[in-house]
Every structure is written in structure tokens, then in C-alpha cells.
Coordinates of C-alpha atoms in Angstrom, one line a residue:
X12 CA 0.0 0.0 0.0
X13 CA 1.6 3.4 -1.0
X14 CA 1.2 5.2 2.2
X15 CA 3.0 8.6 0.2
X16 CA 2.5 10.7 -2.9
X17 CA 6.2 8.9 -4.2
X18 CA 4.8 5.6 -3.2
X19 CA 1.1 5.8 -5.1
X20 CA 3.6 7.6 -8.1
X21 CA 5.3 3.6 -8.4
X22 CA 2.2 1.9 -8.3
X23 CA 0.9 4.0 -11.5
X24 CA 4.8 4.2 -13.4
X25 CA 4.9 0.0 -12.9
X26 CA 1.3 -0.3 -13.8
X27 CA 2.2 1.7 -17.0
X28 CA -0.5 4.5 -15.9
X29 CA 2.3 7.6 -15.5
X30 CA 3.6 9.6 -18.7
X31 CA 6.9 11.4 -17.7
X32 CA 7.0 14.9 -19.4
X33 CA 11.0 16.4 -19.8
X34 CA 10.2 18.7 -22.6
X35 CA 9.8 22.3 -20.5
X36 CA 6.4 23.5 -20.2
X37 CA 4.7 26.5 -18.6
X38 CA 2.4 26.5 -15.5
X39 CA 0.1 29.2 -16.8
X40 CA -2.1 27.3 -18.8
X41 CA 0.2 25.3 -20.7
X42 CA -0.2 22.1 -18.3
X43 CA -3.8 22.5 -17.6
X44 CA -4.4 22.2 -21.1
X45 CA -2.3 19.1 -22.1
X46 CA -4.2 17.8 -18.4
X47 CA -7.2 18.4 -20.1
X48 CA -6.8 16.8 -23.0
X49 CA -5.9 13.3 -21.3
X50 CA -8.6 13.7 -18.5
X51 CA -11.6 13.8 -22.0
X52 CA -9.3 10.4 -23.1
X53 CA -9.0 8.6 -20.0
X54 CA -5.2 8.9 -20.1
X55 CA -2.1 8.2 -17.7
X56 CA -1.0 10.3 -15.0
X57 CA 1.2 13.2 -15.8
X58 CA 4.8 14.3 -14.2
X59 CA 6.3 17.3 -15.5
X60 CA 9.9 17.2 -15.0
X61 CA 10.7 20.2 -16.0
X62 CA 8.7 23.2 -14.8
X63 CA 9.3 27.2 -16.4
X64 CA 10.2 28.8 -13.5
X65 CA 10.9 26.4 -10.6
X66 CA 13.5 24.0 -9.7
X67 CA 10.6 21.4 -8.6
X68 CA 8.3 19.0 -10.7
X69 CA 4.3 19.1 -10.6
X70 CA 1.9 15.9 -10.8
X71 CA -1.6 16.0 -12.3
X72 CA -4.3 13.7 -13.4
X73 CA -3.0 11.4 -11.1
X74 CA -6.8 10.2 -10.4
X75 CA -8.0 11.0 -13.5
X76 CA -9.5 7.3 -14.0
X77 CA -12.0 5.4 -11.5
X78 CA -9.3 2.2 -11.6
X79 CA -6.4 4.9 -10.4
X80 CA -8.5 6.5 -7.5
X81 CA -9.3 3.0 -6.8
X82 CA -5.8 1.9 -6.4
X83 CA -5.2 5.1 -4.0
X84 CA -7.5 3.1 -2.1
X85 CA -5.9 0.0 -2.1
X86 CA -8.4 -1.7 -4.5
X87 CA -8.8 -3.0 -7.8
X88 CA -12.4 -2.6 -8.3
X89 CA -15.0 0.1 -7.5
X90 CA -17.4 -2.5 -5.8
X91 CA -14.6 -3.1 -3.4
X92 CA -15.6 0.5 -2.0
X93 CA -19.1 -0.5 -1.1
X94 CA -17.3 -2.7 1.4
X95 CA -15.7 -0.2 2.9
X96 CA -18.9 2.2 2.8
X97 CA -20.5 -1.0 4.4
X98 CA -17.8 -0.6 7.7
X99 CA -18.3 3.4 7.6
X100 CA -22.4 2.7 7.9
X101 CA -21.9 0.4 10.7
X102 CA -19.8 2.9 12.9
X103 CA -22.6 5.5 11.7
X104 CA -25.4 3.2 13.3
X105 CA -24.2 0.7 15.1
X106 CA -27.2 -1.8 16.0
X107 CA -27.0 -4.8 18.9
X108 CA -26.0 -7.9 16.6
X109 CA -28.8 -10.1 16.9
X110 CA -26.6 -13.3 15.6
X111 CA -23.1 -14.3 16.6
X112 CA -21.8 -13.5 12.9
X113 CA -23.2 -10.0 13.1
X114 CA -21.1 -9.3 16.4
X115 CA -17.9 -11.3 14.8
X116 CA -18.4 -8.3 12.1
X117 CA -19.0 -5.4 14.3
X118 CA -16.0 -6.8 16.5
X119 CA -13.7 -6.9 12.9
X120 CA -14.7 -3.1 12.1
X121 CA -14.1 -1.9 15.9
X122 CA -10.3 -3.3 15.3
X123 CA -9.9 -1.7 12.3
X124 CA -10.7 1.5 13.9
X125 CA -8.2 0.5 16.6
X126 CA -5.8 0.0 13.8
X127 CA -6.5 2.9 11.9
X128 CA -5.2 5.4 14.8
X129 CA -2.6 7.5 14.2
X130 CA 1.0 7.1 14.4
X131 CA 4.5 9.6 14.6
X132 CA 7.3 9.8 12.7
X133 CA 10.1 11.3 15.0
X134 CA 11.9 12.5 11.5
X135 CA 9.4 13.3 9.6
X136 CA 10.2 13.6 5.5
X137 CA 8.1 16.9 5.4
X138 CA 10.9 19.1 7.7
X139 CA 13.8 18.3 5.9
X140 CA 13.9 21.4 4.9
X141 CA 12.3 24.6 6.8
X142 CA 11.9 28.3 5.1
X143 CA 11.3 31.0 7.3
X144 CA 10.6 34.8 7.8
X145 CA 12.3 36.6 5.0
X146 CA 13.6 33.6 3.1
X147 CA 10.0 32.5 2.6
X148 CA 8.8 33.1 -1.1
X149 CA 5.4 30.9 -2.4
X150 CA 6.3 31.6 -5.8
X151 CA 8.7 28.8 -5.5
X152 CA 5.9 26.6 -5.1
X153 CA 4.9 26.0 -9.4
X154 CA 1.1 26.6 -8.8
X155 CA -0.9 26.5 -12.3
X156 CA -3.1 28.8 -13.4
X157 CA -5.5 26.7 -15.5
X158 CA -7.8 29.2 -17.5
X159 CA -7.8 32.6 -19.2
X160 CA -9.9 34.4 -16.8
X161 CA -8.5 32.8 -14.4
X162 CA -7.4 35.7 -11.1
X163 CA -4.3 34.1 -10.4
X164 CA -2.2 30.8 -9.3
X165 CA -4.1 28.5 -6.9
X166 CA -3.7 25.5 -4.8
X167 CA -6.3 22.9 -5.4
X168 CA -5.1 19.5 -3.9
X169 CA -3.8 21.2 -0.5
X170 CA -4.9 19.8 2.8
X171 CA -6.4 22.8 4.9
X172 CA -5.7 21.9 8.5
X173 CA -7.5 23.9 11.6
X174 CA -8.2 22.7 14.8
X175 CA -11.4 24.3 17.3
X176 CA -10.2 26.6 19.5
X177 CA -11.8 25.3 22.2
X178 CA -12.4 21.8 22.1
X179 CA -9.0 21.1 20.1
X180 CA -10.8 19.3 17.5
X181 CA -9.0 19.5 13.9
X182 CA -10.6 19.8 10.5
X183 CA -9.2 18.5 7.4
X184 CA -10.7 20.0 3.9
X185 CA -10.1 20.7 0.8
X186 CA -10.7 24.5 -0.4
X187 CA -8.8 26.2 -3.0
X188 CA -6.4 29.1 -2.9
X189 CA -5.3 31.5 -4.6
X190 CA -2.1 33.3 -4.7
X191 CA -2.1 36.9 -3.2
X192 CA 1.8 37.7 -2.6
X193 CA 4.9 35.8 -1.9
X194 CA 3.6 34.9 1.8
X195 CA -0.3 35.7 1.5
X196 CA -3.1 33.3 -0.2
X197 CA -6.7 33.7 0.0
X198 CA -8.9 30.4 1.0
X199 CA -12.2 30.0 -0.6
X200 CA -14.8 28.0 1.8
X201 CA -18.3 27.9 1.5
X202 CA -19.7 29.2 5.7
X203 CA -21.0 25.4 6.6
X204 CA -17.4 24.2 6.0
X205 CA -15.1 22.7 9.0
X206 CA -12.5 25.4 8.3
X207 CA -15.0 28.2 8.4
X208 CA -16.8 27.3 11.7
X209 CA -13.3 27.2 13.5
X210 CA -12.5 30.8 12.2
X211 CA -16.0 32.3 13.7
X212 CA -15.3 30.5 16.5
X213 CA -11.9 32.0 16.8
X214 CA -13.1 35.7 16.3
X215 CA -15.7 34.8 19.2
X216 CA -12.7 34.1 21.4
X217 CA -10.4 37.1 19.6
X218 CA -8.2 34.8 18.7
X219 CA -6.3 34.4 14.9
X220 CA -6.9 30.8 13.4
X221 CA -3.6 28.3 13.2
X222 CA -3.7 27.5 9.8
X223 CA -1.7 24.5 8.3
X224 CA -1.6 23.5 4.7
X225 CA -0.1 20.1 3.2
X226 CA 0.6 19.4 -0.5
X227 CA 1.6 16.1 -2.3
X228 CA 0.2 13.8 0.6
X229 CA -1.0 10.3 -0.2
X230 CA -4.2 10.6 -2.6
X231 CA -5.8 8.7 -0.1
X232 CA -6.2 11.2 2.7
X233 CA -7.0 13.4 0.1
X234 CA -9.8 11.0 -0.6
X235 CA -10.8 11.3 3.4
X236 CA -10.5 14.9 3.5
X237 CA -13.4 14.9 0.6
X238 CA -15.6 12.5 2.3
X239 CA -18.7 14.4 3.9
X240 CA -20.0 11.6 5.6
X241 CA -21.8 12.5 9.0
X242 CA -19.7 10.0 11.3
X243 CA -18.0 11.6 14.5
X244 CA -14.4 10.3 13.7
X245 CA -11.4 12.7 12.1
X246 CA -10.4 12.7 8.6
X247 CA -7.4 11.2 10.1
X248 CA -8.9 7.8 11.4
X249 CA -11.0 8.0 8.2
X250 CA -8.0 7.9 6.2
X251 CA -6.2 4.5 8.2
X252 CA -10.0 3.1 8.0
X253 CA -9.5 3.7 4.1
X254 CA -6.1 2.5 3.7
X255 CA -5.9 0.0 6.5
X256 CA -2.8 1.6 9.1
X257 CA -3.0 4.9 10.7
X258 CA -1.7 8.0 8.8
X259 CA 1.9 8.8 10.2
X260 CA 1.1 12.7 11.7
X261 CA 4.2 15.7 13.2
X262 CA 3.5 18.2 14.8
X263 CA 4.0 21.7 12.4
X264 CA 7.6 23.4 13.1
X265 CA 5.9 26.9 14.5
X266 CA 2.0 26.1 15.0
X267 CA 0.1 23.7 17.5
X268 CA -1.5 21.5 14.4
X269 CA -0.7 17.7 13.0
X270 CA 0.3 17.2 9.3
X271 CA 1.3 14.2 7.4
X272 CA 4.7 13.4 8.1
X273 CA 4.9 12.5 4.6
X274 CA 3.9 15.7 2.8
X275 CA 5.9 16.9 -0.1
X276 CA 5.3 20.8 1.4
X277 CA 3.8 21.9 4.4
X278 CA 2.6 26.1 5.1
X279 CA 2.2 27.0 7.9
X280 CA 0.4 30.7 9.0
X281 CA -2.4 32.2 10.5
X282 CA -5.5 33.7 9.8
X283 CA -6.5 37.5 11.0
X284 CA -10.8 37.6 11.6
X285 CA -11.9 40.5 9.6
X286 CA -9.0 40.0 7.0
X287 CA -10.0 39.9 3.5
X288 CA -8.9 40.3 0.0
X289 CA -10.6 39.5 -3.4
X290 CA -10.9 35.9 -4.6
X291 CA -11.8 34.7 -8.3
X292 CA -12.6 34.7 -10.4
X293 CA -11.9 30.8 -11.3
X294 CA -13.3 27.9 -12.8
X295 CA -15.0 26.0 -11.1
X296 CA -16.7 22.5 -11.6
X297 CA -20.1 23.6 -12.9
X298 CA -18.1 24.2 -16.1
X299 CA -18.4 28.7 -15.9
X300 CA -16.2 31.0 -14.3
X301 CA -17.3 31.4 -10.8
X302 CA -17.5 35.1 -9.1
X303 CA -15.5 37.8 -7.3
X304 CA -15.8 37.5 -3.3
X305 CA -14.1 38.7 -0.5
X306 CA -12.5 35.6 1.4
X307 CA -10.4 35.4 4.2
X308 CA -6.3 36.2 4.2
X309 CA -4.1 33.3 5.6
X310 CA -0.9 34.8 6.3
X311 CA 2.5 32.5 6.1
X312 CA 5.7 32.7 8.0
X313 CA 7.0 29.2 7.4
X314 CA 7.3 26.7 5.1
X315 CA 9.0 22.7 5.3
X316 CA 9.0 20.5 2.8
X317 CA 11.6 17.2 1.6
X318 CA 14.3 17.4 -0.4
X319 CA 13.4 17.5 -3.9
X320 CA 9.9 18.0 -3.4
X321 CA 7.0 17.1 -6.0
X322 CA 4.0 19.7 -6.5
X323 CA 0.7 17.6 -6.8
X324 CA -2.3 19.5 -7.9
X325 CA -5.4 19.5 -10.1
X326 CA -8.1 21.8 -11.4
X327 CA -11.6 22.0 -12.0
X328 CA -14.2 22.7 -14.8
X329 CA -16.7 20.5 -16.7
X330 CA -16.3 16.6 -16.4
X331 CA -14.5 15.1 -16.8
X332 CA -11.6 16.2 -14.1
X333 CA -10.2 14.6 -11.4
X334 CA -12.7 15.5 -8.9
X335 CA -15.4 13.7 -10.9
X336 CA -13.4 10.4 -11.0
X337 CA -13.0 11.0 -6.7
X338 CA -17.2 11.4 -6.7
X339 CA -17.7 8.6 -8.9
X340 CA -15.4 6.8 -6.1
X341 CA -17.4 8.3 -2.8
X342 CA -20.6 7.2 -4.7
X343 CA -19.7 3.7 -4.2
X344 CA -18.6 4.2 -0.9
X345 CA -21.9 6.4 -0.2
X346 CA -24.4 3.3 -1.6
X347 CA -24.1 1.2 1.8
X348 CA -24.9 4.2 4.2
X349 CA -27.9 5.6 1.9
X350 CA -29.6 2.1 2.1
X351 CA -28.9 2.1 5.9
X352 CA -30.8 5.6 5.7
X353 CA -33.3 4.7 3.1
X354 CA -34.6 0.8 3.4
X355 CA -36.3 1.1 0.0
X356 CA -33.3 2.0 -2.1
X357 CA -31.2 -0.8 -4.1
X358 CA -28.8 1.5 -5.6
X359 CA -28.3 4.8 -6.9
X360 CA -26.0 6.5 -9.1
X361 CA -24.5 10.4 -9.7
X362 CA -23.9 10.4 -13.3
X363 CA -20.3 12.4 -13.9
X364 CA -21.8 14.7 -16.6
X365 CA -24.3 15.4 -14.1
X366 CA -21.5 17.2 -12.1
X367 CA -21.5 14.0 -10.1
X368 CA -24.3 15.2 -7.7
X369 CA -27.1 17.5 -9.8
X370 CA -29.1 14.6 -10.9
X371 CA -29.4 11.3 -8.8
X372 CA -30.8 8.2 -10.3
X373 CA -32.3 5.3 -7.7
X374 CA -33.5 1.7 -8.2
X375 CA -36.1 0.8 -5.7
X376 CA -37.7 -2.6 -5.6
X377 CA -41.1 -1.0 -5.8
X378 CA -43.9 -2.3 -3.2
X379 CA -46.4 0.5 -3.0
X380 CA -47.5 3.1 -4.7
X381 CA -46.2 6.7 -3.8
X382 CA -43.0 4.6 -3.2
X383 CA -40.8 6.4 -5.7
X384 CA -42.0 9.9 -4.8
X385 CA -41.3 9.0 -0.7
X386 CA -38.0 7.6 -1.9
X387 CA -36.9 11.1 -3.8
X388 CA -37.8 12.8 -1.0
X389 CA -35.7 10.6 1.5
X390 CA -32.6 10.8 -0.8
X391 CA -32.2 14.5 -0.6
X392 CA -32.4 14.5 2.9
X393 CA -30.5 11.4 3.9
X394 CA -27.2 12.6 3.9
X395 CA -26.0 16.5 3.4
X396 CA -24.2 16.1 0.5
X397 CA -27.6 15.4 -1.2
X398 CA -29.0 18.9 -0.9
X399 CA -28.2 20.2 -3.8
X400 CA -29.1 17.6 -5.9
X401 CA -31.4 19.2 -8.5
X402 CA -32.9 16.0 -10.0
X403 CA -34.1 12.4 -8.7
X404 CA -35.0 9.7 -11.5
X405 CA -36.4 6.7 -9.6
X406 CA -36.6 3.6 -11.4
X407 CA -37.1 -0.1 -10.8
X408 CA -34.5 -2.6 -9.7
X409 CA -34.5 -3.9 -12.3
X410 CA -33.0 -1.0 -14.5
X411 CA -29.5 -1.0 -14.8
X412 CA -29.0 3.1 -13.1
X413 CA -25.4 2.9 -14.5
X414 CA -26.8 2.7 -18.2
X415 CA -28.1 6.1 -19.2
X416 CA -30.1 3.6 -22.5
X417 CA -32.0 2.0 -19.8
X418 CA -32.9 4.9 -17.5
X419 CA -33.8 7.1 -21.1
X420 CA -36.2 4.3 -21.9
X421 CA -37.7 3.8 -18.4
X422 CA -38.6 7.8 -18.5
X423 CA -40.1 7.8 -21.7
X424 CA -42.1 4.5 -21.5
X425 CA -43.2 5.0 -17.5
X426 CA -43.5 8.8 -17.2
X427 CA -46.2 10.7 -17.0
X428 CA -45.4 14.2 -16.8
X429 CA -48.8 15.7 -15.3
X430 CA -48.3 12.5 -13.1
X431 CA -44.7 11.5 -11.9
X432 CA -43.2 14.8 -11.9
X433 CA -43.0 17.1 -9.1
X434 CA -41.3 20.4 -8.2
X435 CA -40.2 21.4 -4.9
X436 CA -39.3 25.2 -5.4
X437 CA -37.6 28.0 -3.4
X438 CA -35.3 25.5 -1.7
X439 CA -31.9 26.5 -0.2
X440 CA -29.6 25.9 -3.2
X441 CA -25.8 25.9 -4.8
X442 CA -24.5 29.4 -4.7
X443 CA -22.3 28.0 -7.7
X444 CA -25.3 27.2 -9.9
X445 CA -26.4 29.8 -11.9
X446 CA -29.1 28.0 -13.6
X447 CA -31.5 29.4 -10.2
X448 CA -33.7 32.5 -10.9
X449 CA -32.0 33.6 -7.0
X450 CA -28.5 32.9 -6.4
X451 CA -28.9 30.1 -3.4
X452 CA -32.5 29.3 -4.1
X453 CA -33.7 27.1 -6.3
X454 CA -36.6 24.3 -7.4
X455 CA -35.9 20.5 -7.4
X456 CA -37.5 18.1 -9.5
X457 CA -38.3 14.5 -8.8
X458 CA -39.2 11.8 -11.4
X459 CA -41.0 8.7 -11.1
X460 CA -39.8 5.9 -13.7
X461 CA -41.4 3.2 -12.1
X462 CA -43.7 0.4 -12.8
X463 CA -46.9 2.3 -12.0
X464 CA -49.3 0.2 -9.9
X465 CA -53.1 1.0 -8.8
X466 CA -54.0 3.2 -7.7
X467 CA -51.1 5.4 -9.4
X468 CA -53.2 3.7 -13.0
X469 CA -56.4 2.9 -13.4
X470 CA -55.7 0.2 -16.5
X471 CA -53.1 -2.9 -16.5
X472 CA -49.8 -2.1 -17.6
X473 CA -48.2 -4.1 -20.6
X474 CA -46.0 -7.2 -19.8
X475 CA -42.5 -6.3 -20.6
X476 CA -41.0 -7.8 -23.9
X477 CA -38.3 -10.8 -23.0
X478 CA -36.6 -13.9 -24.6
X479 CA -38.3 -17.1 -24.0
X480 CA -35.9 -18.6 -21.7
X481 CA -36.2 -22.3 -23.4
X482 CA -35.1 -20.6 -26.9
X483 CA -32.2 -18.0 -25.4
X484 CA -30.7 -21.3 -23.5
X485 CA -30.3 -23.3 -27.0
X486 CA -28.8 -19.6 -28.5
X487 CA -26.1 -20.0 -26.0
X488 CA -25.4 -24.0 -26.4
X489 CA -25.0 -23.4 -30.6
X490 CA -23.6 -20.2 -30.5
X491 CA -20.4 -21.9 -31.8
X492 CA -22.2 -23.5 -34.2
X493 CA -23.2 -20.4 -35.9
X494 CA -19.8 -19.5 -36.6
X495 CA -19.9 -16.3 -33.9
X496 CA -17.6 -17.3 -31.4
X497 CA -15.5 -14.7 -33.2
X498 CA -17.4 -11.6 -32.2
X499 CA -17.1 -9.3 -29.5
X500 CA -20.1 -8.4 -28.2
X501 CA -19.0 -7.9 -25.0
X502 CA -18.0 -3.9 -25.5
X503 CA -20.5 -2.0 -27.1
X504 CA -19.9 1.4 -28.9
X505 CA -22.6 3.5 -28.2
X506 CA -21.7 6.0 -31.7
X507 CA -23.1 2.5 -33.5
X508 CA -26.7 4.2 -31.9
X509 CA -26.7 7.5 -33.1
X510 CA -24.7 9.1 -30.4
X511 CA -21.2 10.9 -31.3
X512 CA -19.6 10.3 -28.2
X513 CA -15.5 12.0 -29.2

């Protein structure tokens, strides 16, 4: 298990999934756009050796596949994750084992969590070297500036550390920054963030906010830090519950905070209440240029880092991008815990085009009528990171959610619109999304593509067309003898249907 970014950098170089890069590029826009153009191909990881204008390397698209971010994980396939989602649920709700095998399984997920604590590094990799006062200069760091209108240079794959003035309790996120001069950065945090509440709370006490960022960690605790999932643990234990051992942890060189021993950087500063300057604009992952708003100043006076550090980073904008391969990933890990919420639901799915969480499609094994309109209503309010889903699909269990064919046929041949739509308006919504008539208010629309039953129809529904089952068995016994052993029919292209998918 690569428990560092040099480590997880192997894995993908052995597994032939890294492109080195020694030609020299520029980080202003150049490498965002040769990103880009791998990310829309599904291609390998990126390292560009060398950078204009710094002495150290930058990785992208490191995560740029689901099969890569499941690797960060430790796994080979994406329904591993629903096992691990399955351990998360359990520590959400525990419930008294009723059998012997149930308490054998709550007893295996309370040792991992015992195992997934913590550990130190007394010479931790991140301080080999330490820049302070003066010396300090964050241009040194090769931040990219992906688009045109783009304000500036940002850090996008940077864990944000704070810690609760009061009760001590860290947060880990992940916000983006922007450059602001060669020791300031603005942070951009929506107000219900971790990182946020501990900066209101330090104002209340008239206190400045620690602040501790680390770049070029293990895409794992990355992969933690972006898991909003309501459980009262750290994003530390979350991260040895993902990868199986505790996440080695220092202590910062000048502030009372824990960072991965294994970072590539660490910056360390503080934050003044009341200090703002300008952020944005940027791109952002609704596929526009977000706005202009006053965010808060972090102020640094020291940074660590290895020797011969690499700069990991990423960007956003319309799928797909990196982030869209990590939500694809969390959906999986999501499924277990929604059912554990939501009895009804088989599955559900966050398309990637969708922005992987505007539209929502969910297979229920339908039993009553109203079912499909109870279950819509239960998904956006499950979990928080449903809220500003804008559209729930509900379909049978038998539809296949992950094949946008099936769930386009089941809305067309089971919808009603007068019927098995319905509208919830005026509800808190996505500052981001500028679709809404009101920034941070908009309508949601549910859809039921189920089986309609009485008293949802007043006639009897057609039976659904399928092979005889005496006549599809013989198929498969002489399908040799037709002479189409040959044919591939295992990978279909969906341009062969009308679609011109580049």
C-alpha cells in the first residue's frame, strides 16, 4: 500500500499508468491544457519534470480514471468501495448484533478503527527542509493557473488543517487558494465548511486561526479529506479506515497542528478575523467562471517541505476532471450508508456529466404506490451532500441506473409528466449554480420511472418484452455453431446508436 505521494507515483509508473514529461512547459495554462486533454481520453498520470520557473516538478491527473483512485484506495475494483462504505455505515449506526456473525463483524470493524489510529514519525520527511521569515517566497511553489480568466495561481489539492479553538478538534478539507503575494493566499470556503466554523469560533474568542496546509500527501487522505460523511471520527482515522494503518502525523515546526509526516510541502500561518482580499474569479466544476468575493487572508511565515519535493495539484471545470473520478469513487462508498438511511433504495447512481451530484438516479424494488416519490424525497435529505441535488430519477430494480439507454427508456415508456413529476421550489440551493432564478435558491424536480401500480393507473400495464428462456438457452449452447464465437459483443460502442460520443 503506498502510504505517500512517491509511493502511489510507483504503483501507476509499474502499472504503466504515469507519462513522464521532460520537454519544459509553462504553468500558466500550458499544463492545464495538455491535463485536459488526457482527462476527456481517459489517459495516464502526468509528471512534468521540467517546470518554467521552478527548480521542482508538478503531478496531475494522477486520479484522472476510476481504476487509479481506486488503487489510491488500495483496491482493484470500485465495488470493493461499497465494502468499505459497508464498515463506515456500521460505525454510523451501530445496531445490537442479533446473531453471533453479526457481532464477529461489528468486533472486525471496531479493530480496524483501533488500527487505523494515528501514528509519529520522530523525523518526519516533510521538515527536511524549513523556510522561514524573509527567506520565505510561495512563488517557489509551481502553482498553475488553468484558464484565461483565471485571477491568479491556486492551490487545489492542499490539505487545509484547523483545529477548534476550544475543544481542540481538527478539521481537514479541501478549499482552493489563490495566490495573493509571496507569503499571503486567500482560502475560498463555502460558511458550513469545518475550516470556516473554527474561524467564527476563533473571532468569538479574539483569537487568529492556526492554519496549516499540506501538498503532495498520499491521494488517499485526500480522498478522506473529501468524504462528507456524517460520522463523529477525524479525517485522520477516516483515512487508516481507508487505507488500513494509521496516517503517520508531526506536529507543524511553529504552530500547535498535525500534518502528514509525509507531505511533499507543508505552510504553515495564521489567519486575522476580519481580514479579506478578493478571490476569483476561477473555474469552477459547474463548467463557468465562478464570481469575485471577499475571502479570508491566511498569512505565512514558514514553510517545510523534503528534499526534492514534488507539486501535486489538479483543477476544476466540466467533467470530466479529477474530482469527478473521486465522486464517482465516494458514490460507491456512499451506496451502503444511503440504504442504511433509506430501506427502500437498491442502488443509486450520480452520473459524472451530471457534475457527479445535480441529478441522482435510484432503483427501488417497488412495493407501493407513492413509493418512488417517498424515496426522492428521503434521498435529498439522507445525507448533506444530497441537498443540492437538482434531480431524482427513480426507477425499478430492475434497470440498470449505470446505463443512461435503460434509465432514457424507463422515462419515456413509464412517465407521465402531469403525473410523476413534481417540483419542490424555493429551496436553499448551490451558490455555484447559476441556472436558479436567485442565487442560493432554487426548485428541485423528482421523477418517477417506475412500474406504475393501482392506484397510481387505473388500467393494467403491458407485460415487458423478454426472450423465451427455453429458446435463449439453445442460442447459447450453438452459438459456436453459428460461426460467432469470433465476435465481440462484450464492449459496445454507443456511436453505433446515433450518439457521437468524441
Amino acid at each position: 500500500m503506498a502510504r505517500d505521494l512517491r509511493g502511489f507515483l510507483k504503483i501507476l509508473e509499474d502499472r504503466g499508468q504515469l507519462c513522464r514529461i521532460k520537454a519544459l512547459v509553462d504553468p500558466d495554462l500550458e499544463i492545464a491544457e495538455i491535463c485536459n486533454r488526457m482527462l476527456q481520453k481517459g489517459g495516464p498520470g502526468l509528471l512534468f519534470e521540467n517546470v518554467k520557473g521552478s527548480d521542482y516538478p508538478i503531478a496531475i491527473n494522477l486520479l484522472g480514471t476510476e481504476e487509479r483512485v481506486c488503487w489510491a484506495m488500495n483496491m482493484e475494483k470500485p465495488q470493493e468501495l461499497e465494502t468499505l462504505g459497508k464498515k463506515l455505515g456500521m460505525l454510523q449506526q451501530p445496531k445490537p448484533p442479533k446473531k453471533i456473525s453479526q457481532a464477529v463483524e461489528f468486533g472486525k470493524v471496531l479493530f480496524d478503527v483501533v488500527k487505523a489510529k494515528p501514528g509519529r514519525d520522530f523525523f518526519p520527511p516533510c521538515q527536511q527542509v524549513v523556510v522561514e521569515g524573509d527567506a520565505l517566497d510561495l512563488n517557489q511553489i509551481p502553482m498553475i493557473r488553468p484558464y484565461p480568466g483565471d485571477a491568479g495561481k491556486i492551490i487545489t489539492l492542499g490539505l487545509v488543517i484547523t483545529k477548534d479553538c476550544e475543544t481542540g478538534t481538527p478539521n481537514v478539507g479541501v478549499y482552493r487558494l489563490q495566490l495573493q503575494s509571496r507569503n499571503t493566499m486567500t482560502v475560498h470556503w463555502l460558511s458550513v465548511r469545518g475550516g470556516a466554523r473554527h474561524l467564527r469560533k476563533a473571532a468569538e474568542n479574539g483569537k487568529k486561526l492556526e492554519i496549516a496546509i499540506a501538498l503532495g500527501v498520499d491521494p488517499l487522505i485526500i480522498m478522506a479529506a473529501a468524504t462528507p460523511i456524517p460520522v463523529d471520527l477525524s479525517e485522520w482515522l477516516f483515512a487508516g479506515l481507508y487505507g488500513g494503518s494509521g496516517v503517520k502525523l508531526n506536529k507543524c515546526k511553529t504552530l500547535d497542528l498535525e500534518i502528514p509526516a509525509d507531505s511533499e510541502f507543508v505552510l504553515e500561518g495564521t489567519i486575522t478575523p476580519g481580514e479579506m482580499l478578493p478571490d476569483g474569479p476561477f473555474g469552477d466544476h459547474m463548467g463557468y467562471y465562478g464570481g469575485l468575493e471577499d475571502s479570508p487572508v491566511i498569512k505565512f511565515h514558514c514553510m517545510t517541505h523534503r528534499k526534492d519535493p514534488i507539486y501535486l495539484t489538479t483543477f476544476s471545470g466540466r467533467p470530466p476532471k479529477e474530482e469527478a473520478m473521486m465522486a464517482i469513487a465516494l458514490n460507491r462508498i456512499y451506496t451502503p450508508i444511503l440504504r442504511q438511511q433509506v430501506s427502500e433504495i437498491v442502488d443509486f447512481f450520480l452520473p459524472m456529466e451530471a457534475l457527479s451530484y445535480k441529478a441522482a438516479v435510484i432503483s427501488i424494488k417497488k412495493a407501493y404506490p407513492g413509493q418512488a416519490r417517498r424515496a426522492a424525497l428521503a434521498f435529498w435529505s439522507a445525507l448533506p451532500q444530497f441537498t443540492y441535488t437538482k434531480f431524482v430519477i427513480v426507477v425499478d430494480d430492475k434497470i440498470n441506473i449505470r446505463d443512461p439507454r435503460q434509465v432514457v427508456w424507463a422515462i419515456s415508456s413509464k412517465v407521465d409528466p402531469s403525473r410523476d413529476v413534481f417540483i419542490l421550489p424555493n429551496t436553499p440551493f448551490d451558490s455555484l449554480d447559476f441556472a436558479s432564478e436567485k442565487i442560493g435558491l432554487g426548485g428541485r424536480m423528482g421523477i418517477d420511472a417506475t412500474t406504475k401500480i393501482p392506484p397510481e393507473t387505473d388500467h393494467e400495464w403491458g407485460a415487458a418484452l423478454e426472450s423465451d428462456a427455453d429458446v435463449a438457452a439453445m442460442v447459447d449452447r450453438r452459438w459456436g455453431e453459428y460461426g460467432l464465437d469470433d465476435l465481440n459483443l462484450g464492449e459496445v460502442d454507443p456511436n453505433l446508436f446515433g450518439y457521437d460520443i468524441q
